[in-house]
Every structure is written in C-alpha cells, then in structure tokens.
Coordinates of C-alpha atoms and ligand atoms in Angstrom, one line a residue:
M1 CA 122.8 129.1 98.3
A2 CA 120.0 131.4 97.1
T3 CA 121.0 135.0 96.5
K4 CA 119.6 137.2 99.1
K5 CA 116.9 139.5 97.7
T6 CA 116.8 143.2 98.4
L7 CA 113.6 144.3 100.2
S8 CA 111.4 146.5 98.1
T9 CA 108.2 148.5 98.3
A10 CA 105.0 147.0 96.7
F11 CA 106.1 148.7 93.5
G12 CA 109.6 147.1 93.5
I13 CA 111.6 150.1 94.7
P14 CA 114.5 149.1 96.8
V15 CA 114.2 149.9 100.5
G16 CA 117.3 151.2 102.3
D17 CA 116.0 151.1 106.0
D18 CA 113.0 149.1 107.3
Q19 CA 113.6 149.9 111.0
N20 CA 113.5 153.7 111.3
S21 CA 110.7 155.9 110.0
L22 CA 111.8 159.1 108.3
T23 CA 111.7 161.9 111.0
A24 CA 112.6 165.5 111.4
G25 CA 115.4 165.2 113.9
K26 CA 115.9 162.2 116.2
R27 CA 112.6 162.7 118.1
G28 CA 110.4 163.3 115.1
P29 CA 107.7 164.1 114.1
V30 CA 107.4 161.6 111.2
L31 CA 107.5 163.1 107.7
M32 CA 104.7 162.6 105.3
Q33 CA 107.2 161.9 102.6
D34 CA 108.1 158.5 104.1
A35 CA 106.1 156.8 101.3
H36 CA 107.4 153.4 102.4
L37 CA 105.9 153.8 105.9
L38 CA 102.6 155.1 104.5
E39 CA 102.4 152.2 102.0
K40 CA 103.0 149.7 104.8
L41 CA 100.4 151.2 107.1
A42 CA 97.8 151.6 104.4
H43 CA 98.2 148.0 103.3
F44 CA 98.1 146.7 106.8
D45 CA 94.9 148.6 107.4
R46 CA 93.3 146.6 104.6
E47 CA 94.7 143.1 105.3
R48 CA 91.4 141.6 106.3
I49 CA 88.7 140.8 103.8
P50 CA 85.1 140.2 105.0
E51 CA 84.9 136.9 106.9
R52 CA 82.5 134.3 105.5
V53 CA 79.2 134.7 107.3
V54 CA 79.1 130.9 107.5
H55 CA 82.0 128.4 107.1
A56 CA 84.5 131.1 108.3
K57 CA 87.0 128.7 109.9
G58 CA 88.5 126.2 107.5
A59 CA 91.4 124.2 106.1
G60 CA 92.2 123.1 102.6
A61 CA 94.5 121.1 100.4
Y62 CA 95.0 120.0 96.8
G63 CA 94.7 116.5 95.4
V64 CA 93.3 114.3 92.7
F65 CA 90.0 112.7 92.0
E66 CA 90.1 109.4 90.0
C67 CA 86.9 108.0 88.5
T68 CA 87.1 104.2 88.8
A69 CA 83.7 103.1 87.4
D70 CA 81.9 103.4 84.1
V71 CA 79.0 105.7 84.8
S72 CA 78.5 106.8 81.2
Q73 CA 75.0 105.4 81.2
Y74 CA 74.1 108.1 83.8
T75 CA 76.3 111.1 83.0
K76 CA 78.4 112.5 80.1
A77 CA 80.6 114.6 82.5
K78 CA 84.1 114.2 81.2
F79 CA 85.7 114.1 84.7
L80 CA 83.4 111.1 85.4
A81 CA 84.9 109.0 82.5
K82 CA 86.4 105.7 83.9
G83 CA 90.1 106.1 84.6
K84 CA 90.0 109.9 84.3
K85 CA 92.1 111.8 86.9
T86 CA 91.2 115.4 87.8
E87 CA 93.1 117.9 89.9
V88 CA 91.1 119.1 92.9
F89 CA 91.2 121.6 95.8
A90 CA 89.2 120.7 98.9
R91 CA 88.2 122.9 101.8
F92 CA 86.7 121.7 105.1
S93 CA 85.2 124.0 107.7
T94 CA 83.0 124.5 110.7
V95 CA 79.9 126.5 110.0
G96 CA 78.7 128.8 112.8
G97 CA 81.9 130.0 114.4
E98 CA 84.1 132.9 113.5
K99 CA 87.5 132.5 111.8
G100 CA 89.2 132.1 115.2
S101 CA 86.7 129.6 116.6
A102 CA 87.7 126.1 117.7
D103 CA 87.8 123.2 115.3
S104 CA 86.2 120.9 117.9
E105 CA 82.9 122.9 118.2
R106 CA 79.7 120.9 117.8
D107 CA 78.6 122.0 114.3
P108 CA 78.1 120.5 110.9
R109 CA 81.4 120.6 108.8
G110 CA 81.6 122.0 105.3
F111 CA 83.1 119.6 102.7
A112 CA 83.8 121.4 99.5
V113 CA 85.7 120.1 96.5
K114 CA 86.7 122.1 93.4
F115 CA 87.3 119.8 90.4
Y116 CA 89.5 121.5 87.8
T117 CA 87.9 119.7 84.8
E118 CA 88.5 120.1 81.1
D119 CA 85.0 121.6 80.9
G120 CA 85.8 124.2 83.5
N121 CA 85.5 124.1 87.3
Y122 CA 82.9 121.8 88.9
D123 CA 82.3 122.7 92.5
F124 CA 80.9 120.2 94.9
V125 CA 79.8 122.1 98.0
G126 CA 78.6 119.6 100.6
N127 CA 78.6 119.0 104.3
N128 CA 79.6 116.1 106.6
T129 CA 75.9 115.4 107.2
P130 CA 73.5 114.0 104.6
V131 CA 70.6 116.3 105.6
F132 CA 70.0 119.8 106.7
F133 CA 68.0 121.7 109.4
I134 CA 65.5 123.4 107.1
R135 CA 64.3 122.9 103.5
D136 CA 63.1 126.4 102.5
P137 CA 65.7 129.1 102.0
L138 CA 63.5 131.8 103.4
K139 CA 64.4 130.4 106.8
F140 CA 68.1 130.3 106.3
S141 CA 69.3 133.7 107.6
D142 CA 67.0 133.3 110.6
F143 CA 68.4 129.9 111.3
I144 CA 72.0 131.0 111.1
H145 CA 71.3 134.0 113.4
T146 CA 70.2 131.5 116.1
Q147 CA 73.4 129.6 115.9
K148 CA 75.5 132.7 116.3
R149 CA 75.6 135.4 118.9
H150 CA 72.8 137.1 120.9
P151 CA 72.2 140.7 119.7
A152 CA 72.6 142.1 123.2
T153 CA 75.1 139.8 125.0
N154 CA 77.2 138.9 122.0
C155 CA 77.4 135.4 123.4
K156 CA 76.1 132.1 122.1
D157 CA 72.6 131.7 123.5
P158 CA 70.8 128.3 124.2
D159 CA 67.4 130.0 124.2
M160 CA 67.9 131.3 120.6
F161 CA 69.4 128.1 119.5
W162 CA 66.6 125.8 120.8
D163 CA 63.7 128.3 120.4
F164 CA 64.1 128.2 116.6
L165 CA 64.8 124.5 116.3
S166 CA 61.9 123.6 118.5
L167 CA 59.6 125.7 116.3
T168 CA 61.0 124.0 113.2
P169 CA 60.1 120.3 113.4
E170 CA 61.7 119.4 110.1
S171 CA 65.1 120.1 111.8
I172 CA 64.8 117.0 114.1
H173 CA 66.7 114.6 111.7
Q174 CA 69.7 117.0 111.4
V175 CA 69.6 117.9 115.1
T176 CA 69.8 114.1 116.0
I177 CA 72.9 113.8 113.8
L178 CA 74.5 117.0 115.1
F179 CA 74.0 115.9 118.7
S180 CA 75.4 112.5 118.1
D181 CA 79.2 112.3 118.3
R182 CA 79.2 112.8 114.5
G183 CA 78.6 116.5 115.4
T184 CA 82.2 116.6 116.7
P185 CA 84.4 114.7 114.2
A186 CA 87.9 113.7 115.5
T187 CA 89.4 115.5 112.5
F188 CA 88.5 116.6 109.0
R189 CA 90.1 113.4 107.7
H190 CA 87.8 111.2 109.7
M191 CA 84.4 112.3 108.4
N192 CA 82.2 111.7 105.4
G193 CA 81.1 114.3 102.9
Y194 CA 77.6 114.4 101.4
S195 CA 75.9 116.5 98.7
S196 CA 72.9 116.5 101.0
H197 CA 70.9 117.9 98.1
T198 CA 69.7 115.8 95.2
F199 CA 71.4 116.7 92.0
V200 CA 70.8 115.7 88.4
W201 CA 73.1 113.7 86.1
Y202 CA 72.3 113.4 82.4
N203 CA 73.9 111.2 79.8
E204 CA 74.7 111.7 76.1
A205 CA 71.2 110.7 75.1
G206 CA 69.8 113.5 77.4
E207 CA 68.3 111.0 79.9
R208 CA 68.2 112.4 83.4
F209 CA 68.8 110.7 86.8
W210 CA 68.5 112.0 90.3
V211 CA 71.8 111.6 92.3
Q212 CA 73.2 111.9 95.8
Y213 CA 76.9 112.1 96.4
H214 CA 78.5 110.4 99.4
F215 CA 82.3 110.8 100.0
K216 CA 83.0 108.1 102.5
T217 CA 86.2 108.5 104.5
D218 CA 88.8 105.8 104.0
Q219 CA 90.4 106.7 107.3
G220 CA 87.2 105.5 109.1
N221 CA 84.7 107.6 110.9
K222 CA 86.2 108.9 114.2
T223 CA 84.6 111.3 116.6
L224 CA 85.3 113.1 119.8
D225 CA 82.9 112.7 122.7
R226 CA 81.8 116.0 124.3
H227 CA 84.3 115.8 127.0
Q228 CA 87.2 115.2 124.5
A229 CA 85.8 118.0 122.3
E230 CA 85.7 120.4 125.2
E231 CA 89.2 119.5 126.3
M232 CA 90.4 119.9 122.7
R233 CA 88.8 123.3 122.5
A234 CA 91.1 124.5 125.3
K235 CA 94.2 122.5 124.3
D236 CA 94.3 123.2 120.6
P237 CA 91.5 125.2 119.0
D238 CA 93.1 124.5 115.6
H239 CA 93.5 120.8 116.0
A240 CA 91.8 119.7 112.8
T241 CA 93.5 122.3 110.7
R242 CA 96.8 121.2 112.1
D243 CA 96.0 117.5 111.6
L244 CA 95.2 117.9 107.9
Y245 CA 98.3 119.9 107.3
N246 CA 100.6 117.6 109.2
A247 CA 99.1 114.4 107.7
I248 CA 99.7 115.6 104.2
E249 CA 103.1 117.0 105.0
G250 CA 104.1 113.6 106.5
G251 CA 103.0 111.8 103.3
E252 CA 99.9 110.3 105.0
F253 CA 97.4 111.3 102.2
P254 CA 93.8 111.2 103.3
S255 CA 91.3 109.8 100.8
W256 CA 87.6 109.3 100.4
T257 CA 85.6 106.8 98.3
L258 CA 82.9 108.5 96.2
E259 CA 79.7 106.4 96.4
M260 CA 76.6 107.6 94.4
Q261 CA 73.0 106.9 95.0
I262 CA 71.3 107.1 91.6
M263 CA 67.5 107.1 90.9
P264 CA 65.8 107.1 87.5
Y265 CA 64.0 110.3 86.8
E266 CA 60.4 109.1 86.7
E267 CA 60.9 106.8 89.7
G268 CA 62.3 109.7 91.7
L269 CA 59.2 111.8 91.0
K270 CA 57.0 109.0 92.5
Y271 CA 59.4 108.1 95.4
R272 CA 57.9 107.7 98.9
Y273 CA 59.9 110.6 100.1
D274 CA 60.2 113.9 98.3
I275 CA 63.6 113.6 96.9
M276 CA 64.0 117.4 96.8
D277 CA 63.5 117.6 100.6
I278 CA 67.0 118.0 102.1
T279 CA 65.8 116.9 105.5
K280 CA 65.5 113.4 104.2
V281 CA 67.9 110.7 103.0
W282 CA 67.2 108.0 100.5
P283 CA 67.5 104.8 102.6
H284 CA 70.3 102.6 101.2
A285 CA 67.9 99.7 100.7
D286 CA 65.9 101.9 98.2
A287 CA 69.0 103.2 96.3
P288 CA 72.1 101.1 97.1
P289 CA 75.2 103.3 96.7
I290 CA 77.6 102.4 93.9
V291 CA 81.4 103.2 94.1
V292 CA 82.4 105.7 91.5
G293 CA 85.8 107.0 92.4
R294 CA 88.4 108.1 94.9
L295 CA 89.4 111.6 96.2
T296 CA 92.9 111.9 97.6
L297 CA 94.5 115.0 99.1
N298 CA 98.3 115.1 98.6
R299 CA 99.5 118.7 98.6
N300 CA 99.3 121.5 101.1
P301 CA 98.7 125.1 100.1
V302 CA 101.8 127.2 100.4
N303 CA 99.9 130.3 101.6
Y304 CA 96.8 130.1 103.6
F305 CA 95.3 133.4 102.7
A306 CA 95.9 133.1 99.0
E307 CA 94.7 129.6 98.6
V308 CA 92.3 128.7 101.4
E309 CA 90.9 132.0 102.6
Q310 CA 90.3 133.1 99.0
A311 CA 89.1 129.7 97.8
A312 CA 85.6 130.3 96.5
F313 CA 83.2 127.5 95.8
C314 CA 79.8 127.9 94.1
P315 CA 77.2 125.1 93.8
G316 CA 76.1 126.8 90.5
N317 CA 79.5 125.8 88.9
L318 CA 78.1 122.6 87.2
V319 CA 79.8 121.1 84.1
P320 CA 77.9 119.4 81.2
G321 CA 76.5 116.1 82.5
V322 CA 75.7 117.5 86.0
A323 CA 72.7 119.8 86.7
A324 CA 70.8 121.3 89.6
S325 CA 67.6 119.8 90.9
P326 CA 64.6 121.9 92.0
D327 CA 65.5 121.5 95.7
K328 CA 64.5 124.9 97.1
M329 CA 67.6 125.2 99.3
L330 CA 69.9 124.4 96.4
Q331 CA 68.2 126.9 94.2
A332 CA 69.0 129.6 96.8
R333 CA 72.6 128.5 97.1
L334 CA 73.0 128.8 93.4
F335 CA 72.6 132.5 93.9
S336 CA 74.0 133.1 97.3
Y337 CA 77.5 131.6 97.0
H338 CA 78.4 133.6 93.9
D339 CA 76.9 136.7 95.5
T340 CA 79.0 136.2 98.7
H341 CA 82.2 135.7 96.7
I342 CA 81.7 138.9 94.8
H343 CA 81.2 140.7 98.1
R344 CA 84.2 139.2 99.7
L345 CA 86.6 139.0 96.8
G346 CA 85.3 141.2 94.0
P347 CA 83.7 140.4 90.6
N348 CA 86.9 138.9 89.3
Y349 CA 87.4 136.3 92.0
H350 CA 87.7 133.7 89.3
L351 CA 91.1 135.1 88.4
I352 CA 92.6 134.3 91.9
P353 CA 94.8 131.3 91.1
V354 CA 93.0 128.8 93.4
N355 CA 89.7 129.7 91.7
Q356 CA 91.0 129.8 88.1
P357 CA 89.5 127.2 85.7
R358 CA 93.1 126.1 85.0
N359 CA 92.2 123.2 82.7
R360 CA 89.7 125.1 80.5
P361 CA 90.5 128.8 80.6
E362 CA 87.8 131.4 80.6
T363 CA 86.6 132.6 77.1
S364 CA 83.7 134.9 78.1
Y365 CA 82.5 138.4 77.2
Q366 CA 82.6 139.6 80.8
R367 CA 84.9 142.5 81.0
D368 CA 86.6 144.9 83.4
G369 CA 85.7 145.5 87.1
F370 CA 87.8 145.7 90.2
M371 CA 91.0 143.7 90.1
R372 CA 90.8 142.5 86.5
V373 CA 94.5 141.4 86.6
D374 CA 94.9 139.7 83.3
D375 CA 94.6 141.3 79.8
G376 CA 90.8 141.3 80.2
G377 CA 90.1 139.7 76.8
G378 CA 92.8 141.9 75.1
S379 CA 91.6 143.5 71.9
G380 CA 89.1 140.7 71.1
P381 CA 85.4 141.5 70.7
N382 CA 83.6 142.2 74.0
Y383 CA 80.0 141.4 72.8
W384 CA 78.1 138.5 71.3
P385 CA 77.1 137.9 68.5
N386 CA 80.1 139.1 66.6
S387 CA 81.7 138.4 63.3
F388 CA 85.3 138.7 64.6
N389 CA 85.8 135.1 65.5
G390 CA 85.0 135.5 69.1
P391 CA 84.1 132.5 71.3
A392 CA 80.7 131.0 70.4
P393 CA 78.2 129.0 72.4
D394 CA 78.3 125.2 71.8
P395 CA 74.9 123.6 71.7
A396 CA 76.4 120.4 72.9
A397 CA 77.1 122.1 76.3
K398 CA 73.3 122.8 76.8
E399 CA 71.5 121.0 79.5
P400 CA 68.6 118.9 78.0
P401 CA 65.2 120.5 78.5
F402 CA 63.1 119.3 81.5
P403 CA 59.5 119.8 82.5
V404 CA 58.2 122.1 85.3
E405 CA 54.6 122.3 86.4
G406 CA 52.2 123.7 89.0
M407 CA 50.8 127.0 90.3
A408 CA 53.1 129.8 91.4
D409 CA 52.5 130.2 95.1
R410 CA 54.3 130.3 98.5
Q411 CA 53.8 126.7 99.4
P412 CA 55.4 124.0 101.6
Y413 CA 56.7 120.7 100.2
G414 CA 53.9 118.7 98.7
H415 CA 54.6 115.2 100.1
A416 CA 52.9 114.7 103.4
N417 CA 56.1 113.1 104.8
D418 CA 56.7 112.3 108.4
D419 CA 59.6 114.6 109.6
F420 CA 60.2 112.3 112.5
E421 CA 60.5 108.9 110.9
Q422 CA 64.1 109.1 109.7
A423 CA 65.4 110.6 113.0
G424 CA 63.6 107.8 114.8
A425 CA 65.2 105.2 112.5
L426 CA 68.7 106.7 113.1
Y427 CA 68.1 106.6 116.9
S428 CA 66.6 103.1 117.1
K429 CA 68.1 101.2 114.1
V430 CA 71.5 102.7 113.3
M431 CA 72.9 104.0 116.6
S432 CA 74.6 101.7 119.1
D433 CA 73.8 101.8 122.9
Q434 CA 76.8 104.0 123.4
D435 CA 75.8 106.3 120.5
R436 CA 72.4 106.7 122.1
E437 CA 73.8 107.4 125.5
H438 CA 76.2 110.0 124.2
L439 CA 73.4 111.6 122.1
V440 CA 71.1 112.0 125.1
G441 CA 74.0 113.3 127.2
N442 CA 75.1 115.8 124.5
I443 CA 71.5 117.1 124.2
V444 CA 70.9 117.4 127.9
S445 CA 74.1 119.3 128.5
H446 CA 73.2 121.9 125.8
L447 CA 69.4 122.1 126.0
G448 CA 69.7 122.3 129.8
G449 CA 70.8 125.9 129.3
A450 CA 67.5 127.0 127.7
Q451 CA 64.3 128.0 129.4
K452 CA 62.1 125.2 130.6
R453 CA 59.2 125.9 128.2
I454 CA 61.7 125.6 125.3
Q455 CA 63.1 122.4 126.7
L456 CA 59.6 121.0 126.9
R457 CA 58.8 121.9 123.3
Q458 CA 62.1 120.5 121.9
T459 CA 61.9 117.3 124.0
A460 CA 58.4 116.7 122.6
L461 CA 60.0 116.6 119.2
F462 CA 62.5 114.0 120.4
F463 CA 59.6 112.1 121.8
K464 CA 57.8 112.2 118.5
A465 CA 60.9 110.8 116.7
H466 CA 61.1 107.9 119.2
S467 CA 59.4 107.6 122.6
E468 CA 62.5 106.2 124.3
Y469 CA 64.6 109.0 122.8
G470 CA 62.2 111.7 124.2
T471 CA 61.8 109.9 127.5
R472 CA 65.6 109.7 128.1
V473 CA 66.0 113.4 127.3
A474 CA 63.1 114.3 129.5
Q475 CA 64.6 112.3 132.4
G476 CA 68.0 113.9 131.8
L477 CA 66.5 117.4 132.0
G478 CA 64.1 116.5 134.9
L479 CA 61.0 117.4 132.8
P480 CA 57.5 115.9 133.5
L481 CA 57.2 113.0 131.1
E482 CA 53.3 113.3 130.9
E483 CA 53.7 116.9 129.8
V484 CA 56.3 116.0 127.1
A485 CA 54.1 113.2 125.8
R486 CA 51.0 115.4 125.8
L487 CA 52.9 118.1 123.8
A488 CA 54.2 115.4 121.4
G489 CA 50.6 114.5 120.6
L490 CA 49.6 118.0 119.9
S491 CA 49.8 119.9 116.6
Q492 CA 52.6 122.3 115.9
E493 CA 50.3 125.3 116.6
A494 CA 49.1 123.8 119.9
R495 CA 52.7 123.1 121.0
E496 CA 53.6 126.6 120.3
E497 CA 50.6 127.9 122.1
A498 CA 51.2 125.7 125.1
T499 CA 54.8 126.8 125.5
K500 CA 54.6 130.5 124.8
A501 CA 56.6 132.9 126.9
Ligands
NDP1 P1 71.8 102.1 106.7 O1 71.9 101.2 107.9 O2 71.9 101.4 105.4 O3 72.8 103.3 106.8 C1 73.0 104.0 108.0 C2 73.9 105.1 107.7 O4 74.0 105.9 108.9 C3 75.3 104.7 107.3 O5 75.6 105.4 106.1 C4 76.2 105.3 108.4 O6 77.4 105.9 107.9 C5 75.3 106.4 109.0 N1 75.5 106.7 110.4 C6 75.8 105.9 111.4 N2 75.8 106.6 112.6 C7 75.5 107.8 112.3 C8 75.3 109.0 113.0 N3 75.4 109.1 114.3 N4 74.9 110.1 112.3 C9 74.7 110.1 111.0 N5 74.8 109.0 110.3 C10 75.2 107.9 110.9 O7 70.4 102.8 106.9 P2 69.4 103.6 106.0 O8 70.0 104.0 104.7 O9 68.1 102.8 105.9 O10 69.2 104.9 106.8 C11 68.8 104.8 108.2 C12 69.2 106.1 108.8 O11 70.6 106.3 108.7 C13 68.6 107.3 108.1 O12 67.3 107.7 108.6 C14 69.6 108.4 108.4 O13 69.3 109.0 109.7 C15 70.9 107.6 108.6 N6 71.8 107.8 107.4 C16 71.4 107.4 106.2 C17 72.1 107.7 105.1 C18 71.6 107.4 103.7 O14 72.1 108.1 102.8 N7 70.8 106.4 103.5 C19 73.4 108.5 105.2 C20 73.8 108.8 106.5 C21 72.9 108.5 107.6 P3 78.8 105.2 107.9 O15 78.6 104.1 106.9 O16 79.7 106.2 107.4 O17 79.0 104.7 109.2

C-alpha cells in the first residue's frame, strides 16, 4: 500500500487544516495571514490560459509512427527511413467552437501530429479535409469571424456564415465537403487527416519534390448524418473525446496509413492546377498515392491540461528533408502558430514536457524569458559565434537553395483555374446517391436560416459547380431556379450587385 502523502502548499510546506480558513473568532473575519488560503485563491484565479482562437476543443494521445517504405529517393528525413519507428503525440479538434462546444458540430476537424524525431520535433498540422475555404491568409481572420458568434447577439449567425462564403467562390469545394456527412465524422478515429497544403521533400542530393500527406483511417470512414449529429450534441457533447480515450484505454489502438502524393519539382510547376492553391486537390489519377507508413495511437495522456491543452504544434517545425512550399496560407501559418503559442503559453512553451524535443534536446542560444524552468543553458556561452565550444550550425542541416521569381505585388493566384470543377467532380463522380441527398439536406437546413438574397447568391455557386447540385438546393429552399441560373451565369461582381442588401 502506498504511503499516504501529507498535503502541502505549492512550496511544499505541510498543511495542517484544509477545511477551515484562519479567522479571528468563530465567525471571522478571515485573517490576511492565512497564506495557504491566499495561495489557493490566487492560483485558482489564474487556472485558465487563453483558449485557442481556433481548434479550442480537442483530444489527444501518444503513439508511434512507423515508416514502412523506402522513400530515400524523395527525402532524407531520418524519421522517414524504412523501418524507423518514431514516438508521436496527436491532437484532434473541432475548429470554430469554444472549449466546451460539442464534438459533433459540423466543422472541419484538426488532425495534428508531433513526431519526436532524432532531428527535433516535426509537426504535421493538418485537417480532416484535403482542401480549405480560402487560399490567401489576408482573408483568414474575416473568415473565422463569420464561423463564430455575431458581434451583437453573441449567437452563431447563418447570415454571417453564408454571406462571406457566397462572396468567396473559391470556398465551394471545401463547403461541399463540409456539408457532406464528412463534415460530421462519427469519431476522431473514423476520419482521414490531410496536409491540405503542398509541402516539399528533398533528398540527399538536394532534389526537391512537391508532396501531399494523406493519413487514411484504418478504422474506415464513418460519419453521422445531421439528425444523429444533432442528437449526439444533446446526448454527449464530448462523444469523440470520450471515444478516443476509451478505445485506447480498452487496448483498441486506432491507426492510420500514411499515403503520399509526390510530384517532381518541374512537373509540379507546370501542373494543370496551381499546386500551391489549397482549394484544390491533386486528382489521384495524376499523382497516385503511395503507402509510406502507419501511425498508431496507443497511450492516453495522464493529465488533460498538461498534455493536451498545452500541446503546441507549429507547421514551421520542419526537420531536414522536409520544407515549406510557397502556398500563401502555409506561409502565414508558419508565423501564426508559433505566435499563438507564445501568447497562450509563453516564450518557453517548448519546455512543457509534451512539447519538448525529447529525442534531440534543444541546443540553442535563446535565453531567459517567463517560465524558463530548466538551467537555461547554464554557464555556457549565450551568443554565436563563440570560441567556448558552444553548439555550432551544421551546414548539412541547411535546406537546399530554391528559385523564386516575379514582381512584388498584391496579386491573386496566377493559374486561371476553375474553382467549381473539383466541387462538381466530388458531387457528380465521387458521391453516392445517398451522399448527394444528405449533402443537399444538410445545406438546405443550414442555409435556410440566411436571408433570401444570400441564399440566392450561394445557391448560384452550387449551380456553377454542378447544375443538378444547384437545382436541388434551389428546390429545397424554394428559390426561383431561373434566378439562380441567371446569377450563376453572371460574373462575381454582377452576382454581388444583384444580391446587395
Ligand atoms: P478519386 O475517386 O480517386 O478519389 C476520391 C476521394 O474522395 C477519395 O480519396 C475519397 O476518400 C474521397 N471522398 C469520398 N467522399 C468524400 C466526401 N464526401 N468528402 C470528401 N472526400 C470524399 O477521385 P479524384 O482523386 O479524381 O478526386 C475527385 C474528387 O474527390 C476531388 O475533386 C475531391 O473533391 C475529392 N477528393 C480527392 C482527394 C485527392 O487527394 N485526390 C482527396 C479527398 C477528396 P476515401 O478514400 O477516404 O473514401
């Protein structure tokens, strides 16, 4: 039997009574010299850290990634050597809701994996969807505002939600995925994870390849229809969090097969879609995915706050062999995640155990700051260059040089791509009859809450993706089909003009 420990203050001082505050007489008042009470109150007042602005509600677990294929011709990343096993921590999340929101909300799901590699931490920070709503980061904060609460009512607002999307035609592909039943996955275990962005892999010779990551669920894709999702929201708002924990606790370890789409550098630059455009996928026929490894989650965190709430992923944490692409959204995320973590957790968030590069400890010249809880580099030199045997840069860790070109300007993507084609292909070629029926029903039940003029503008976008798709939504909403078709034929400016408040 374990020896019973004596309760102490935060500073280890034994506590004699934890039920009665120190008072003058039986009735009080309470004395200022009750340092134990003051310490308890002051710490409680500071228990909460800022909630993530996006991806606030999540669940996480530890596990292992095993590389099962020889991909050395594409990347020199050590964790991607055939047979290599790497410890990981993964976090899944909803995006728009607060920390207490329901796991069954219609929303993309975050799918983040921290690989504790021998070259430091590699963070994969993806979603369960292969595309995104926008492709320029200047639109990001506006977009997220529309998915959250109205400034006056503090309620979710269908006008805000659809007004923005209907004025942002490049969102149509992601909107179609979100409003399919894949927008309400049955659990975190039953969904895929995608990089969505194009990344770069480079090999020992410095040759570069464009890549897309697809973690395909080995549990099979399972979804909730909107009635089941609504029911689940009321019955158990934490159902996916609970499911992940219980599955792992019961020894039923979820796994995902990592498939990669890989495109040679020059070919990618000439590809028919702009491979930096995150609203597009690379059709499988163009770049057949190859199996590269397996991710398995097999250990629950012991403390949610310490290990999940404080887990901090940053797409800029890329190890040698992996690099960023020029994707504009990715470029902004390279800044924004690190910036967010400093705000939420402080400049030394890398010292929190779940975030520590445990297989390749930090050897930097960054010093001090709030909550520097180790020896902070001890008595070693705190500048570079130095002649005191301090850590030195290794040229072998350098990313090979790459060309950039063009005029500096504020400019849209160069490819004159059709934003509607892939959404149309998803509707007409990939979805089953039931998928299409649910998609239309899910849209109608949500878009029906917005003003008619916004319904018209958005339905014209569905019509542009596929005439049957737009027609069925129009019928569901009772909109005049001729008007929807007319708007679909108009330019973006004309659609906006025709449907102004
Ligand atoms: P394929 O038939 O080769 O692949 C279709 C893909 O769609 C599969 O990966 C499948 O995932 C996925 N899928 C099925 N239902 C849905 C849904 N409701 N929402 C999102 N994805 C779904 O076709 P192509 O590669 O030629 O692409 C056709 C369309 O499929 C694209 O325009 C895109 O909308 C969608 N898609 C394509 C992906 C890609 O990387 N090429 C990835 C995901 C979607 P699963 O195998 O898990 O069932």
